Amino acid sequence: MNIKDNIDNCLYNNSNIENNDIENNNIENNNIDEVLNKNNNNKINNKVYFEIIWKNIYLKGLIIYHLRIFNIHYSKKYFNSLNNFDGFQYKHYCRSVSLSGDDDGSDNPLKLITRNIDTIYYYFNTFKESTRIPCWVEKFGVNISSVEFSKVLFRELRDSNIKKLILDFKEGIYPPQISCFTMLPKNLTSLKTIFYPYTINKGMLPCGLKTLVIDHNNHIPIGEASLPDSLEFLTVKSDIPYPLTLNKTIVFPKGLVVLELKCFSEVESDFKFPKSLKTLEIICRGTFNSTLPNCLKVLKFSVDDINLNTSSTKEPIQLPPNLEKLDIHLGNSNQFINNHQMIPSKNCKSLKYLKINCTQINDTEGDSIFPNSIETLIITGACFQIKPNMLPRNLKSLSFEKPYNYPLVEDGLFPETLTHLTFYEFNQKIGANVFPENLKLLDLGIGSNYKLHEHSIPLGLLDLKIRYQNYTYLLFLKDRPNLIISTYYYRQFIEYLCPKQLRILKPSSDVDIDLSVLQLNDKSNLELLEIPSLFNYKIYQKDLPTNNNIKTLIIGDHFINPLDLDLFPNLELLVVGESNPSIKYSHNITKSKLKQINVLHYLY
């Protein structure tokens, strides 16, 4: 009996006491206090019991062992036959399984599903009358391969406890239209349809549905007033070349929070977005003549050579006042940025994230058009030249996704708040003390082959990335014990001037070398080693750092030699990818620091 039941019993007994029987009343009140004290003591006892168990080396090891197995098998597991699943040693640790191939003639292929599995992806070619979806399964994905398949499936779905459903209709399959959505599970809250061949009409979707994803390649099957009022998240995907017209006949639910229109759309003046909308993604082709809701926080706006006006007076689009994240892709319409039509005013205090492909960020007076509230700025178009005091003064992260072809030599180019700077490609001169002292990450991209001088790199930098495989200069950066250098080349590190500073080494994936070439003996602080994809040599202790501190080891896809874990006493993460090594270890593996092994094989 729990504490609530005990108290309720006491109160019930208390109600039978006469008003003048004060002594008995006090006794019953004391009973309540005793129950409460007992409950508090139980909490204390539970803590004591846990500490006793946790201090027991055997029990603690057993708990950690099973937790590790659960973590290893938490993600989706793929099985190409029912027999493979049945024979899988760790099936009782799985949470999500994908079944495909042969059902081995079983009358009920799902009878082998254990209670720990709450998600099933069913890709067998048939769905038999005797097939039963386990009552504990909450998410079900299915590939509907025939009309008969769909008839049997929907009869079973009707009485199931499925809350999340994925229906993938094979192209050319046209099941009975009525049976599909009138037989959906009554507790369904999330539905994704792929290539559903009919229009979804009013009353077909469950009244409690909260998430709907429609993925189609021919048309967008949303009928008038067909979306339930309970819907909060709606995603529409389509590759059709003509736009979805949003007008007064398209009425979205009043409580809609997220709307993702990943299809060409044309927004007419009589269309109204729900006032509740917090996130909007839209690809415009044609015109945009609507008003954005004031409560919008996130806007991803893609433009395909359109007239961005809200009315015939050619007034610019009014962005919501509390917008926090703005992602704009302008196609060939960069002139809109120069006219300030899609950038909040400099007085905006809410906008923190801006991703944009503009080629110019100055107004007619030469001042920056970016509000100072921006903390993350991503430039996706052809890069403009940075001038002093041009960037927002509160900027923390700056990324260029196109080549940057200007030298960095002037003072005041970057605000002191900047901590992350990433170039896609940069091959220009860097002056002394150009970067702010707060900079923590510097990624020079794939084309950098300029010599880095010591005074060009801030003392506080923690992560330096050079992704040019043929970088020809030695790095001499003394007195930087916390600096992590990520490199995709190796030749100059054979004669590395500061060997103890090298923390991460990622040789180019297309080189065929053995570890002796890297001369790792003096790289005592090396923590991550990625072995090239073509590497398939035996690993010897003499080729590793003398004081081996490697915590992460990534094996190339072609490695099939034995891997002795005793050579890596501090290893915590092993990534074997698609390779097939035989792993060796001593009987002291229980004392190993290894926490995780990542494998990228898909079929078991």
Coordinates of N, CA and C in Angstrom, one line a residue, residues 127-134 149-162 179 182-186:
F127 N 1.7 -9.4 -45.4 CA 1.2 -9.2 -44.1 C 0.0 -10.2 -44.0
K128 N 0.2 -11.2 -43.2 CA -0.8 -12.3 -43.1 C -2.0 -12.0 -42.2
E129 N -3.1 -12.7 -42.4 CA -4.2 -12.6 -41.5 C -3.9 -12.9 -40.1
S130 N -3.0 -13.8 -39.9 CA -2.6 -14.2 -38.5 C -1.6 -13.3 -37.9
T131 N -1.0 -12.4 -38.6 CA 0.0 -11.5 -38.0 C -0.6 -10.5 -37.0
R132 N 0.0 -10.5 -35.8 CA -0.5 -9.6 -34.7 C 0.6 -8.7 -34.3
I133 N 0.3 -7.4 -34.2 CA 1.3 -6.4 -33.7 C 1.2 -6.4 -32.2
P134 N 2.4 -6.7 -31.6 CA 2.4 -6.8 -30.1 C 1.8 -5.5 -29.4
F149 N -2.0 -6.7 -49.3 CA -1.2 -6.4 -48.1 C -1.9 -5.3 -47.3
S150 N -2.3 -4.2 -48.0 CA -2.9 -3.1 -47.3 C -4.2 -3.4 -46.6
K151 N -5.0 -4.3 -47.2 CA -6.3 -4.7 -46.6 C -6.1 -5.4 -45.3
V152 N -5.2 -6.3 -45.2 CA -5.0 -7.1 -44.0 C -4.3 -6.2 -43.0
L153 N -3.4 -5.4 -43.4 CA -2.6 -4.5 -42.5 C -3.6 -3.5 -41.7
F154 N -4.4 -2.8 -42.5 CA -5.3 -1.8 -41.8 C -6.3 -2.5 -40.9
R155 N -6.7 -3.7 -41.1 CA -7.6 -4.4 -40.2 C -6.8 -4.6 -38.8
E156 N -5.6 -4.9 -38.9 CA -4.8 -5.2 -37.7 C -4.4 -3.8 -37.0
L157 N -4.2 -2.8 -37.8 CA -3.8 -1.5 -37.2 C -5.0 -0.9 -36.4
R158 N -6.2 -1.2 -36.8 CA -7.3 -0.6 -36.2 C -7.4 -0.9 -34.7
D159 N -7.0 -2.1 -34.3 CA -7.1 -2.6 -32.9 C -5.8 -2.5 -32.2
S160 N -4.8 -1.9 -32.8 CA -3.4 -1.9 -32.2 C -3.3 -0.7 -31.2
N161 N -2.2 -0.7 -30.5 CA -1.9 0.5 -29.6 C -0.9 1.4 -30.2
I162 N -0.7 1.4 -31.5 CA 0.3 2.2 -32.2 C 0.0 3.7 -32.0
S179 N -10.7 2.5 -46.6 CA -10.1 1.6 -45.5 C -8.9 2.1 -44.9
T182 N -9.8 5.3 -42.2 CA -10.9 5.0 -41.3 C -10.5 3.9 -40.3
M183 N -9.4 3.2 -40.6 CA -9.0 2.1 -39.7 C -7.7 2.4 -39.1
L184 N -7.3 3.6 -38.9 CA -6.1 4.0 -38.2 C -6.3 3.7 -36.7
P185 N -5.2 3.5 -36.0 CA -5.3 3.3 -34.5 C -5.9 4.5 -33.8
K186 N -6.7 4.2 -32.9 CA -7.5 5.3 -32.2 C -6.6 6.2 -31.4

